[in-house]
Structures are given as structure tokens and as C-alpha cells.
Coordinates of C-alpha atoms in Angstrom, one line a residue:
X1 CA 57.6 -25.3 -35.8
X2 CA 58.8 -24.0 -32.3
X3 CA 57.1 -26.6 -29.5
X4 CA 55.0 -24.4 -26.8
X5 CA 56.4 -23.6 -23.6
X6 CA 54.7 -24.9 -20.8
X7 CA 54.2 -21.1 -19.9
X8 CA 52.7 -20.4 -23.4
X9 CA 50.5 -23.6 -23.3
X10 CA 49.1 -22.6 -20.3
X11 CA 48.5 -19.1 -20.9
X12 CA 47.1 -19.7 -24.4
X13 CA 44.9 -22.1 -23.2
X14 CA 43.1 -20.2 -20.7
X15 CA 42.7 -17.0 -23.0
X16 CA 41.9 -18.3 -26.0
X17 CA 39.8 -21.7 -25.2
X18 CA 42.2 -23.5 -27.3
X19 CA 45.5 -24.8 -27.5
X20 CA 48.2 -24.5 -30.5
X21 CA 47.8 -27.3 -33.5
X22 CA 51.4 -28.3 -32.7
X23 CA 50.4 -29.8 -29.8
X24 CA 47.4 -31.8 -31.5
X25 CA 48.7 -32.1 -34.9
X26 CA 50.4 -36.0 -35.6
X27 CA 48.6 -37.6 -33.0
X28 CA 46.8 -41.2 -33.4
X29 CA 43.8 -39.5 -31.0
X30 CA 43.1 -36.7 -32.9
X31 CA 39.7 -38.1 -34.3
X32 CA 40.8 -41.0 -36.5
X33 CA 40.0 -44.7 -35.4
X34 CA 42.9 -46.7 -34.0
X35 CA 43.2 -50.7 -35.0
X36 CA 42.9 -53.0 -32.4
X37 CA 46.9 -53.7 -33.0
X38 CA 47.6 -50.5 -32.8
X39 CA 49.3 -49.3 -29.0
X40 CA 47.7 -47.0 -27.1
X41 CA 49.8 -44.9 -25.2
X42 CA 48.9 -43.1 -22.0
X43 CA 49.7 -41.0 -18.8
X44 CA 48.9 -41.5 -15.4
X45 CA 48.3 -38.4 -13.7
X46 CA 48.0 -38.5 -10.0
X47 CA 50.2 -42.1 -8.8
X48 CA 49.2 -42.1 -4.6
X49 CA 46.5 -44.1 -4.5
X50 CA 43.6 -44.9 -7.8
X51 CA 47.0 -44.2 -9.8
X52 CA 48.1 -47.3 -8.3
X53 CA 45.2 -48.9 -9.7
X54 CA 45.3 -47.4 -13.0
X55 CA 48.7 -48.8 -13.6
X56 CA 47.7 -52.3 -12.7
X57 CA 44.6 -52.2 -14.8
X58 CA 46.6 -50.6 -17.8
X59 CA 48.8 -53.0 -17.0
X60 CA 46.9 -56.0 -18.0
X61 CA 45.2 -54.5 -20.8
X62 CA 46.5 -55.6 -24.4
X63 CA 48.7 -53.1 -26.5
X64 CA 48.3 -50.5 -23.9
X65 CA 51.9 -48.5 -22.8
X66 CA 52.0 -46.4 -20.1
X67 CA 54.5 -44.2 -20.9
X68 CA 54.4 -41.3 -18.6
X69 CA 53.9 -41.0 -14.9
X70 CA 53.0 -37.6 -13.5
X71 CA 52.6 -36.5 -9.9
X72 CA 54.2 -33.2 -8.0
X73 CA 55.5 -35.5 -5.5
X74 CA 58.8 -36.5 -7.2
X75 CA 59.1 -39.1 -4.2
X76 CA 56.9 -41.5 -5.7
X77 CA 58.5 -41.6 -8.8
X78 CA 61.3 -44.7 -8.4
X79 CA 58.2 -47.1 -6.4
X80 CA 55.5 -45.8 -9.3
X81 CA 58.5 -46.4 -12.3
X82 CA 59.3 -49.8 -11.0
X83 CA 55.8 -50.9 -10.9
X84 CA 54.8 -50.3 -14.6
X85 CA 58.3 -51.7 -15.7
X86 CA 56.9 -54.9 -13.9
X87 CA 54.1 -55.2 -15.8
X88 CA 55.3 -53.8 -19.2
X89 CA 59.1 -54.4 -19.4
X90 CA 59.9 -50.8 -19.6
X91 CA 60.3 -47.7 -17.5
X92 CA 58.0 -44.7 -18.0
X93 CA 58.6 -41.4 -18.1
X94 CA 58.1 -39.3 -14.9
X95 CA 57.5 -35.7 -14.7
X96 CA 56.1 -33.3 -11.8
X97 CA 54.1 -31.2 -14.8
X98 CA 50.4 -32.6 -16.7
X99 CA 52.0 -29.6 -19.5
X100 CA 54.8 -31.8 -20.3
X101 CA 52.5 -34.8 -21.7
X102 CA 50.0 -32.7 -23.4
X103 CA 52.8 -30.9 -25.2
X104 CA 54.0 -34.6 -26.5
X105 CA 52.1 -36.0 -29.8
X106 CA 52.8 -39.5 -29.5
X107 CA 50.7 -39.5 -26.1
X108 CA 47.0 -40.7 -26.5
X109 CA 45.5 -40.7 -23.4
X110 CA 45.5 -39.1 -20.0
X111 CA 43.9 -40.9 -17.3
X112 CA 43.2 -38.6 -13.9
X113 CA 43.7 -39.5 -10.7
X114 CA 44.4 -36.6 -8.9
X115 CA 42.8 -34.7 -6.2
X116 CA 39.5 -33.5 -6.9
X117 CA 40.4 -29.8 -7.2
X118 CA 42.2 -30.8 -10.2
X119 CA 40.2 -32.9 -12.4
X120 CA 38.3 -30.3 -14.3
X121 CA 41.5 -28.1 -15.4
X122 CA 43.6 -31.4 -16.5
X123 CA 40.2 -32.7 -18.3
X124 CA 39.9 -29.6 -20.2
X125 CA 44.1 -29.4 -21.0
X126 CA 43.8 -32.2 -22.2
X127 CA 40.7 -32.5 -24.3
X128 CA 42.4 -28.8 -26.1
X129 CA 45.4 -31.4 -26.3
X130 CA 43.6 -33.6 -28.5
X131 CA 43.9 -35.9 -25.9
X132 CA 41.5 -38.6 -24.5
X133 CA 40.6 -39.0 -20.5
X134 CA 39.7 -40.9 -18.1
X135 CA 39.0 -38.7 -15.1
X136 CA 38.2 -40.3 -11.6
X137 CA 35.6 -39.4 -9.7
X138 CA 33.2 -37.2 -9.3
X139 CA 34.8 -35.8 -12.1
X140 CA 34.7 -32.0 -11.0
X141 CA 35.2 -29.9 -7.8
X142 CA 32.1 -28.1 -8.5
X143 CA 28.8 -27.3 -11.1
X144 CA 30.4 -25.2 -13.2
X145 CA 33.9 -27.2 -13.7
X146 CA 31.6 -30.2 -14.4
X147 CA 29.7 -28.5 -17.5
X148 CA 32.8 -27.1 -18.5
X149 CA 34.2 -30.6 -19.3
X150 CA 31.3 -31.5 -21.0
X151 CA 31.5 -28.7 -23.4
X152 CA 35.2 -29.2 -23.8
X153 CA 34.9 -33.1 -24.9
X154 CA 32.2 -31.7 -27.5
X155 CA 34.1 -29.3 -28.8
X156 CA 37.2 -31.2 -29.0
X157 CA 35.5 -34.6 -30.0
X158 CA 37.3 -36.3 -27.0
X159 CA 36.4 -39.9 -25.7
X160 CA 36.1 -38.8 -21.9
X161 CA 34.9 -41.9 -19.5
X162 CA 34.0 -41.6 -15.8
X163 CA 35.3 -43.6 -12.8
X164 CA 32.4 -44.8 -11.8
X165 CA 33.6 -48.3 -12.0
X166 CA 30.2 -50.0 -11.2
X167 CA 28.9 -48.9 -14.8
X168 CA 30.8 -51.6 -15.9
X169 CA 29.5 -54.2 -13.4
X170 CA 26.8 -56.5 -15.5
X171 CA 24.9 -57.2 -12.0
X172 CA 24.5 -53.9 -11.3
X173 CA 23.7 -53.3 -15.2
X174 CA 21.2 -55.4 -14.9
X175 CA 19.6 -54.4 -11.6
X176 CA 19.1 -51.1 -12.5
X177 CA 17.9 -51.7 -15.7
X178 CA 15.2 -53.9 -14.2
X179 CA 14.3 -51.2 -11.5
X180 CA 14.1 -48.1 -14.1
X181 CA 11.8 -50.2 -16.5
X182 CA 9.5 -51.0 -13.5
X183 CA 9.8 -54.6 -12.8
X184 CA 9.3 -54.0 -8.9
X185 CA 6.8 -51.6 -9.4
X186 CA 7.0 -47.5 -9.5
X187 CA 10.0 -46.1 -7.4
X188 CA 9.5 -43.2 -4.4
X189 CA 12.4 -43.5 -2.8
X190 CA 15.9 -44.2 -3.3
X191 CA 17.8 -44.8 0.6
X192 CA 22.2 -44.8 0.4
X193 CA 24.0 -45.2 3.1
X194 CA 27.6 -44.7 3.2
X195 CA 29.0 -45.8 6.4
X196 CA 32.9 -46.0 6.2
X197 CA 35.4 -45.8 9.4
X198 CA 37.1 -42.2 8.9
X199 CA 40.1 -41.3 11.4
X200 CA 40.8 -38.0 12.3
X201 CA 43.3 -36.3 10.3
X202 CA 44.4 -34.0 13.7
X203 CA 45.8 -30.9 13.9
X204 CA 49.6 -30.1 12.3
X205 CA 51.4 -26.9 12.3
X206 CA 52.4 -25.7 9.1
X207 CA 55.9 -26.6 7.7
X208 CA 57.6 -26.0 4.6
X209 CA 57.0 -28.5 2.0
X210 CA 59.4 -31.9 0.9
X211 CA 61.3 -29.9 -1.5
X212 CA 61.2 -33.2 -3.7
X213 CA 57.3 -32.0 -3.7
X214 CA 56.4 -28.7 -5.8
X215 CA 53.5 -27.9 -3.6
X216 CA 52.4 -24.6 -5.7
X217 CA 52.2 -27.0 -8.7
X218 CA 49.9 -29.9 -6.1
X219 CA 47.9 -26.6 -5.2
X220 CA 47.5 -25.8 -8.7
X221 CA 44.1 -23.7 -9.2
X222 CA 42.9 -24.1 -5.7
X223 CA 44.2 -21.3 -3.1
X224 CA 48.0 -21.3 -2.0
X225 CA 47.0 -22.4 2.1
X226 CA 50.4 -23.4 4.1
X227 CA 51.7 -27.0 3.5
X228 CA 50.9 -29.3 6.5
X229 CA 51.3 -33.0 6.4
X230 CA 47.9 -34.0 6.8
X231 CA 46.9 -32.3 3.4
X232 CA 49.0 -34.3 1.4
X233 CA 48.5 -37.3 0.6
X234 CA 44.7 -38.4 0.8
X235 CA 43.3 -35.9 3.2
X236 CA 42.7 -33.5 1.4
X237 CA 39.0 -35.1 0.2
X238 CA 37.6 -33.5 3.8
X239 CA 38.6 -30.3 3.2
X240 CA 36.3 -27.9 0.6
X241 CA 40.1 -25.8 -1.4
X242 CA 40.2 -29.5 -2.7
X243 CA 37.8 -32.5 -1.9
X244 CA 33.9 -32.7 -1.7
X245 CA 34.1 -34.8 1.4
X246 CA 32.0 -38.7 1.7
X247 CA 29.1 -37.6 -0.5
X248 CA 31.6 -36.4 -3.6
X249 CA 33.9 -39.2 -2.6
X250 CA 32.1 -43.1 -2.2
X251 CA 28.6 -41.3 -2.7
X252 CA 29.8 -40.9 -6.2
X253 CA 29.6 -44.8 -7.0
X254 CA 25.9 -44.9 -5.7
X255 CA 24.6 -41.2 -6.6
X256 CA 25.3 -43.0 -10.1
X257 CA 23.7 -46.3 -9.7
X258 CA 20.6 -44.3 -8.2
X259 CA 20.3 -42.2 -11.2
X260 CA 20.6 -45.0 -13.3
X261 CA 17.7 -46.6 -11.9
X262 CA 15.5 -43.4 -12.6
X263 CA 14.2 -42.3 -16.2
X264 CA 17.0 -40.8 -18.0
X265 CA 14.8 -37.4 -17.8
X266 CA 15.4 -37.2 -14.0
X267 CA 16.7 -34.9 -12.2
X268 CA 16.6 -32.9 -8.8
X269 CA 14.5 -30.1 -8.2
X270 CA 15.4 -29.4 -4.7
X271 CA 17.7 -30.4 -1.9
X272 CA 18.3 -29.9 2.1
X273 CA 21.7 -31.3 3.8
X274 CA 22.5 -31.6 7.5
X275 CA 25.4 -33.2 9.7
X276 CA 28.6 -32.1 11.1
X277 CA 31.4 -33.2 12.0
X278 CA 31.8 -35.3 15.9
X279 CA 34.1 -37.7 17.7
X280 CA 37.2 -35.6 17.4
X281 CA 38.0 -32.1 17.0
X282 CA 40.5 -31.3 13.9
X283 CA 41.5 -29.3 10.7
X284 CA 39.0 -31.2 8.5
X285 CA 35.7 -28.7 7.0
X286 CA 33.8 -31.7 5.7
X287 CA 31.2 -33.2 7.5
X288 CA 31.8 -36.9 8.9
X289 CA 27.9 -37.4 9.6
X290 CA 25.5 -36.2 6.7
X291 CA 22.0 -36.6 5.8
X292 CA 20.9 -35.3 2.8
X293 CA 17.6 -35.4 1.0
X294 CA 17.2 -34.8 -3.1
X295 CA 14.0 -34.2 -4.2
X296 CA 13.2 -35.8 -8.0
X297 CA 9.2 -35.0 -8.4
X298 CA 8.0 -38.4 -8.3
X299 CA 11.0 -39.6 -6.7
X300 CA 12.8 -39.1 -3.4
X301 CA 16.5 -39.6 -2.9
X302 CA 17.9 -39.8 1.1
X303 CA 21.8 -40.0 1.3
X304 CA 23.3 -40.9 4.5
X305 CA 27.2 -41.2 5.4
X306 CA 28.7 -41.6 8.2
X307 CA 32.3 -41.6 9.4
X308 CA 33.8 -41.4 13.2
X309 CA 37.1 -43.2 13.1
X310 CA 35.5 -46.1 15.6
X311 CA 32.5 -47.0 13.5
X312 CA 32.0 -50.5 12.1
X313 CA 33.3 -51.8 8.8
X314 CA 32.6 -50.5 5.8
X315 CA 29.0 -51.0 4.4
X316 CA 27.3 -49.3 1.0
X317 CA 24.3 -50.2 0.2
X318 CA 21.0 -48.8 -1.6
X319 CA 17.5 -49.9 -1.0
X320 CA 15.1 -49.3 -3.4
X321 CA 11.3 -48.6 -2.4
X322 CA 8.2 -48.7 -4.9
X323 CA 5.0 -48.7 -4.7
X324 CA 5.5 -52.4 -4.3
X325 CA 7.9 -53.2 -1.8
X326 CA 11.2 -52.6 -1.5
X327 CA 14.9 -53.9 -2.9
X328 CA 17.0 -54.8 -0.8
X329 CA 20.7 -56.5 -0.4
X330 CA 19.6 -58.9 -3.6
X331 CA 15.6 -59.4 -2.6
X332 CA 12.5 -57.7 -3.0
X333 CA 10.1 -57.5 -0.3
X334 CA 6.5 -56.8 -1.0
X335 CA 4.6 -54.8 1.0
X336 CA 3.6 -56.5 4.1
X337 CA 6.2 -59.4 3.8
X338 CA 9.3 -60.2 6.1
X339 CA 10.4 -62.7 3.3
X340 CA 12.1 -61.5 0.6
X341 CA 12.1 -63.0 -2.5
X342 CA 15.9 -63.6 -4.3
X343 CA 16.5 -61.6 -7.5
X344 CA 18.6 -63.8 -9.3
X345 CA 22.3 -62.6 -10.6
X346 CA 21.8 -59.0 -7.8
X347 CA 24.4 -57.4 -6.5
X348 CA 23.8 -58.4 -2.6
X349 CA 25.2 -55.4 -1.5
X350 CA 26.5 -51.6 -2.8
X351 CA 29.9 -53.1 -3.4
X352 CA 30.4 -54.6 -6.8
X353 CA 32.4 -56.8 -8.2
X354 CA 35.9 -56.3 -9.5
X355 CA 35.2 -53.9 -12.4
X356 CA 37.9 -51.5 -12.4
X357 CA 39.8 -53.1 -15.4
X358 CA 36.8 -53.7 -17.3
X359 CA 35.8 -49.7 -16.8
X360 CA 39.3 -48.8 -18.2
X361 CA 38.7 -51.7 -20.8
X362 CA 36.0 -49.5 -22.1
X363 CA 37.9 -46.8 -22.1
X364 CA 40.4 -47.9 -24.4
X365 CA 38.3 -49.6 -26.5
X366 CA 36.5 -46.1 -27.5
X367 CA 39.4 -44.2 -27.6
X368 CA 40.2 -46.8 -30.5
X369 CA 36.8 -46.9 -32.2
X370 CA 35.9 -43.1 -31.3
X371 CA 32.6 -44.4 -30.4
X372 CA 32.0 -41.7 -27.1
X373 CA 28.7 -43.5 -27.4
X374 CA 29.7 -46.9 -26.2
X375 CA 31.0 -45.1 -23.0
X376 CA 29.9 -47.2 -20.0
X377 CA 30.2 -43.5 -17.6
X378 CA 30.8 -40.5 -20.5
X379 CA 31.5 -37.5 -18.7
X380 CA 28.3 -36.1 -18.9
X381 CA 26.9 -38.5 -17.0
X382 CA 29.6 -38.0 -14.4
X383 CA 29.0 -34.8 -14.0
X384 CA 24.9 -35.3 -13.7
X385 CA 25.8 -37.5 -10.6
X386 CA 28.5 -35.1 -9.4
X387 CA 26.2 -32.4 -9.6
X388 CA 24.1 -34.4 -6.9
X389 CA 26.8 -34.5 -4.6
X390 CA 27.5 -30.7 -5.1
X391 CA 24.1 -30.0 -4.5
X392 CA 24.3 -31.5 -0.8
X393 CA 27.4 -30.2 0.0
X394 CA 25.7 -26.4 -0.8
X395 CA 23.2 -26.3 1.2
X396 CA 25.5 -28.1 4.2
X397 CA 27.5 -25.2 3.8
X398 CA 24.9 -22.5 4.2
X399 CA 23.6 -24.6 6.9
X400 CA 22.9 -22.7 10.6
X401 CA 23.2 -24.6 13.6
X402 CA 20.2 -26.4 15.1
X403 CA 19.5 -28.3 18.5
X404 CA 19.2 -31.8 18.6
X405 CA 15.9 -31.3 20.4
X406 CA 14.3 -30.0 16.8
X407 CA 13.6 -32.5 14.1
X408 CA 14.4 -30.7 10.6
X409 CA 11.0 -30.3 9.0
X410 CA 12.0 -30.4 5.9
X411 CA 12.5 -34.1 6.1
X412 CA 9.4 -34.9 8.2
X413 CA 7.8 -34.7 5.1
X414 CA 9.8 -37.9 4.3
X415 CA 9.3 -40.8 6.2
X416 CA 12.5 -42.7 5.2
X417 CA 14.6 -39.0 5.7
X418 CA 13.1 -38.8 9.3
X419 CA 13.8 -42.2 10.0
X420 CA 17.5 -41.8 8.9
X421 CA 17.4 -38.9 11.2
X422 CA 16.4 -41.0 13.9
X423 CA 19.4 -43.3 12.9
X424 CA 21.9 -40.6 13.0
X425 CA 21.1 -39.6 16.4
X426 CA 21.3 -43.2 17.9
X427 CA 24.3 -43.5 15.8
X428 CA 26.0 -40.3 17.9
X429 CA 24.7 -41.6 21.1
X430 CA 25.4 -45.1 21.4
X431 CA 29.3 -44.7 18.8
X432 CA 30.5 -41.5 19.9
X433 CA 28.5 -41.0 23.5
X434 CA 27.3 -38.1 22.2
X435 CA 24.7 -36.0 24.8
X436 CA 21.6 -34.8 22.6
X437 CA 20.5 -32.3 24.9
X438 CA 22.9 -30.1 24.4
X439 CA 24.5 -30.7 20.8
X440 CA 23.3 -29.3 17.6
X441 CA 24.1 -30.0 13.7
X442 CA 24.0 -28.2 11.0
X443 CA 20.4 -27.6 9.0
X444 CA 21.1 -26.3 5.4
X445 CA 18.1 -24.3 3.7
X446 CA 15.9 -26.1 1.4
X447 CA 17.3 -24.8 -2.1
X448 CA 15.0 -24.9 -5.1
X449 CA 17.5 -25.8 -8.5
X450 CA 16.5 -25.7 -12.1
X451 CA 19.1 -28.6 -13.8
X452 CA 18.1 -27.0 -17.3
X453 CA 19.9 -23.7 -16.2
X454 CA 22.0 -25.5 -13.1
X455 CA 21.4 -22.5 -11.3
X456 CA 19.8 -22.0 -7.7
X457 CA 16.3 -20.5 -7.9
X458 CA 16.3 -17.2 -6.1
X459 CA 19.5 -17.6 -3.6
X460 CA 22.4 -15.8 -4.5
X461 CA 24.1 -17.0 -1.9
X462 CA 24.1 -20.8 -3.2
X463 CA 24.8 -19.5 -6.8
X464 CA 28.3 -18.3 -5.5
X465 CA 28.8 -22.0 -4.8
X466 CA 28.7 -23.0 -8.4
X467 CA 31.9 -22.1 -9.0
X468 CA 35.2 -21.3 -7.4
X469 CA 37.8 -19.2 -7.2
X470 CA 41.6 -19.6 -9.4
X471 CA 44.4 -19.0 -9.0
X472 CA 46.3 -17.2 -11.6
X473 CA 47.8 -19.2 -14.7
X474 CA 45.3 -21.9 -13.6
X475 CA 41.9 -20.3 -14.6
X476 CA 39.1 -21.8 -16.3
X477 CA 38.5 -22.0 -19.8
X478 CA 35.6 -20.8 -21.1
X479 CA 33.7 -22.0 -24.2
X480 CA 31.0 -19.4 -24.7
X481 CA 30.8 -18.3 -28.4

């Protein structure tokens, strides 16, 4: 039988919602369980930075081969090649095109490290591939992209794991476990902070692209903008064609860990967003100071991030509030006492241990028992916390500018949102000399959301956010009966 083009794979794919059986047929993924001596072998996609990780982790990982790396930026190639022949004794393959692995049946398994823009489209390829994933996080650039690979890895009967490496942390296991079930009484609110050091990423002319880089391939779905070198690599996460700034980016890690310290029933039923961006003036949309409150019915959740290029060192960290006390850094406090008391075996702060090779440990172990179930992140939780992160970013970007002098009332109804408000202004003041008095931020509107339909209540204007726009050749499938 004739092997499909790359140009027929593509188009077949996104008009039909399915790929040719040449392209599945003969492959050890396609459904039946693989022996524990069996190899598993797998792509990298996407080799600048988590690649990196990837191929250590894969690296280490018993009868695991790494036979293809693929990237647009043919630059990396020889560093990327000479790495996995380090660990593994021989050279992968390396090619600028995802289409060339999904059209090869002895490949098992794509893991995803690319830029956010496109993790749904190579999810999807793949899972039509008869292909297993691991996709990075937050697994989609927006809602709809997100239930999209849901449906796909249904339909498909793919394994598809999340990077949300602190699912495979036991501390962190174990603390949330404790917290949904109770132990420290009933939680209200649920207080991240994500305070990282973020440089400016300036203002470049554009330039015609590396020609060893096919920059209309890196664009792929998003829109065809001018090349400039602070786009790629890495920069891209603060700009909205690609990346879903701080909150999509390390908010993902602890969006998770705070829904997994709900009921599994949870889920937002409103949301408000404000920041902007201060310190230095460049080409990035994202904010680099956010503050975004998630409403949950019983439950409150207050995400704050911040990012001028002179902050201090990174922190992430989550404190947990009941009707108790509150959790905090490895201790609960109850109400009334400055003495915490040491929860034994706690993560002592939002960073957890070295999990990364355990997450992808999981990962291979289901792709050889077909067991989606024993997923430590499936993909549907991924794209429940990305959805979070989605939300914020929404109402940011309907946002109007408002003075300093005004608090936001919708989160004077909150007193731990009001107080991170409070924060956030000292924060400008006393880091980036900031003048108050005649500043302003960015307020989004409160938006009502049903997370049965994942649709905005009554605001059109936020329902064109739930999607995006692609490119032709690099459109969405759809898997509507």
C-alpha cells in the first residue's frame, strides 16, 4: 500500500477526523498491551528546552529508545543527536516535520514539548496516528483545543499523560489527599503565588528567519507574524499567537495541585483577572503582574504572579485556608495561633521534588499496560486545570484600564483577593518605583462560565476566546458525529 504524503496526511486528517490505517496498522500501540521487555520507541517533539528533559528522563528509563528527534530548528539537531547517543548508544533520527514520525509504524510514542500553540494539533495527529502522548503543559492553547484532545484520546483509545510533573510527587500526593478529604477542616480558599524573575524580551526589528529554521513550519497553526529573534526560542510563552503567559505557564503545576485538593466535582463558576505589564516597555502581550480570582461555590481560588526582571528569586507556593486554620509551607496553623504545627512528610514549599522521570515513568508504563486509568495527569485532567488558566487570561484580555486609586470590587468581596491586591501595589512601588497616583491596570469583567457546556454565560465577546483562529493545512479536527 502507497505510504501517505505528508501533504495527504495532513489534509485527510483535518477533513475527515481520521487518519489512513497505513499509518496505524502494524504498530505495537495500536491497543494491544506491550511486555515489560518489550522497547518502547518514541519521539521527542520540540528539543530547546523540556525536550532537553525528556531525553534525559527517557534516557534512564529501561527499554525505552528514543528514536526520533523533531524540531523546525535544524540547528539543534547535532547538540540534541549527540545527547541521546550518550545515553543510549545510538543516534536518533532528526527531522524538521511531526508528519514524518506519525507516518512511521514502528514509532510508539510522541512526547510534546513544543510551544504551546502547538500542543493540541500534534496531540490530536498523533492520537489519529495510533500514537501515544505525553504533551507538556498546560496541554492546550485554549478551551476548545483542550476538549478536542480529550475527545481525540477517546476516540482513538490513546494513553495521553500530562506534564504536570507534581502528580507524581508522593508528598504532594499525600498532601492533597489529606486536604480534599478534610483533615484540616473545610477549605474556602485556595492562595498561589507565582513570583519568578522575568527579563524583558525588548524590542527587535523583524529579520528574515535562520534558513536552517523553517519558521512557517514553527508557526504552524498560529498566524504567519514576521520572524524576530526574541520569538524564538522561549519567548514566545508572553505573547497570546503562541503562549498563555505565567498563569498557563508555572500556574499550570499549582492550578493542578489546587484542584486536586478540591472534590473531584469542582469546578469554576466565575472568574475576574487584572494586572499588566510594568518595569520595562517591550513586544511582550502577556501580563508580568496578575491577580486573578476563580470562584468554586464553596471555594475560592486567588492566583497571583509576578514577574519584573529585578524581582527576588523564584518562589511557588499555595496556602491552604479552612474553616480551621490554614496550610502553609509544611504546617497548619489554627485559627488564632502563630505556631504552626509540622505535617509530617509535606512538601514545605510549591516546588516538589524531582519527579520528572517518575511522571514519564508513568507514562511508559501505561502505554505498555493500556491502563489510561493508572495515568498520574490523563489529559483530561490537564485540560480541567488548563481551562483555569484560560479562564484568567479571558477576562485579562477584555479587561479596561482602571486607576490605581480604585480597588476592584469584585475582589473586595474576598478578603485574601484584596489583600493580594494590596500586595501587588506595594510590590510596584517599593520593586519597580512605581507612582500609584497616576498608573492604572487592567480590570477584566467578572465572567459567569458553565464547565458542563464550557461556554461563557451571556458574553459573546469571551465566547470568541474559546477558540482561535488556523491557519490553513493546520485546522482543527473536529469529532462531532
Amino acid at each position: 500500500m502507497n505510504r501517505p504524503t505528508r501533504r495527504n496526511f495532513l489534509k485527510h486528517a483535518a477533513a475527515t477526523g481520521i487518519v489512513a490505517s497505513t499509518t496505524i496498522s502494524g504498530t505495537k500501540s495500536s491497543g494491544q498491551v506491550i511486555g515489560a521487555n518489550d522497547r518502547v520507541r518514541v519521539a521527542i517533539a520540540g528539543i530547546n528546552g523540556r525536550g532537553k528533559i525528556h531525553m534525559g528522563d527517557l534516557g534512564g528509563i529501561k527499554n525505552v529508545e528514543i528514536t526520533h528527534l523533531v524540531d523546525p530548528d535544524s540547528r539543534l539537531f547535532a547538540s540534541r543527536s549527540a545527547t541521546v547517543e550518550r545515553y543510549s548508544g545510538k543516534k536518533p533520527k532528526c527531522v524538521q516535520d511531526i508528519r514524518e514520525v506519525l507516518e512511521d509504524p514502528t514509532v510508539d510514542a510522541v512526547t510534546i514539548a513544543t510551544p504551546n500553540h502547538w500542543h493540541a494539533l500534534m496531540t490530536i495527529w498523533a492520537c489519529q496516528a495510533g500514537k501515544d502522548v505525553y504533551v507538556e503543559k498546560p496541554c492546550s492553547h485554549n478551551i476548545v483545543e483542550g476538549r478536542r484532545m480529550v475527545e481525540a484520546a477517546q476516540k482513538y483509545g490513546r494513553i495521553v499523560q500530562h506534564g504536570t510533573q507534581w502528580r507524581s510527587d508522593p508528598k504532594w500526593q499525600a498532601y492533597t489527599t489529606d486536604i480534599r478529604d478534610g483533615k484540616y477542616g473545610k477549605l474556602e480558599t485556595a492562595s498561589i503565588q507565582i513570583f519568578r524573575p522575568r527579563k524583558s524580551i525588548g524590542i527587535k526589528n523583524p529579520i528574515q528567519p535562520p534558513r536552517e529554521l523553517d519558521y512557517d513550519l514553527w508557526t504552524g497553526p498560529a498566524p504567519l507574524n514576521p520572524y524576530r529573534t526574541n520569538l524564538v526560542h522561549y519567548r514566545w510563552h508572553w505573547m497570546w499567537d503562541y503562549g498563555n503567559g505565567e498563569i498557563g505557564n508555572l500556574g499550570s503545576h499549582e492550578i493542578e495541585m489546587v484542584r486536586w485538593a478540591m472534590p473531584a466535582s469542582a469546578s469554576p463558576k466565575s472568574v475576574v483577572s487584572l494586572g499588566g505589564r510594568y518595569g520595562y516597555e517591550d513586544q511582550a502581550d502577556t501580563p508580568n503582574t496578575q491577580l486573578t480570582l476563580y470562584d468554586f461555590g464553596d471555594a475560592k481560588v486567588v492566583c497571583q504572579q509576578r514577574g519584573l526582571h529585578f524581582d527576588k528569586p523564584l518562589k511557588m507556593s499555595i496556602d491552604f485556608h479552612t474553616d480551621e486554620g490554614v496550610i502553609k509551607e509544611g504546617k497548619f496553623y489554627l485559627h488564632g495561633k502563630e505556631t504552626g504545627e509540622v505535617i509530617e512528610g509535606a512538601p514545605v514549599s510549591g516546588l516538589p521534588e524531582n519527579s520528572a522521570r517518575a511522571h514519564l515513568q508513568n507514562f511508559i508504563d501505561c502505554v505498555r499496560s493500556r491502563k489510561s486509568e493508572d495515568l498520574a495527569s490523563d489529559v483530561l485532567d490537564g485540560h480541567r486545570t488548563a481551562v483555569m488558566a484560560h479562564l484568567g487570561n479571558i477576562s485579562y484580555r477584555l479587561g479596561k484600564e482602571a486607576s490605581f486609586r480604585n480597588e476592584p470590587h469584585p475582589l473586595s468581596e474576598n478578603q485574601f483577593a484584596s489583600d493580594s491586591f494590596e500586595g501587588m501595589k506595594r510590590h510596584l512601588v517599593d520593586t519597580a518605583s512605581l507612582n500609584l497616583s497616576n498608573a492604572s491596570y487592567r480590570l477584566g469583567p467578572t465572567l459567569p462560565f458553565d464547565a458542563t457546556t464550557e461556554t461563557f454565560l451571556d458574553n459573546s465577546k469571551a465566547n470568541q476566546l474559546l477558540s482561535g483562529t488556523y491557519r490553513s493545512g493546520f485546522e482543527l479536527p473536529s469529532f462531532t458525529s
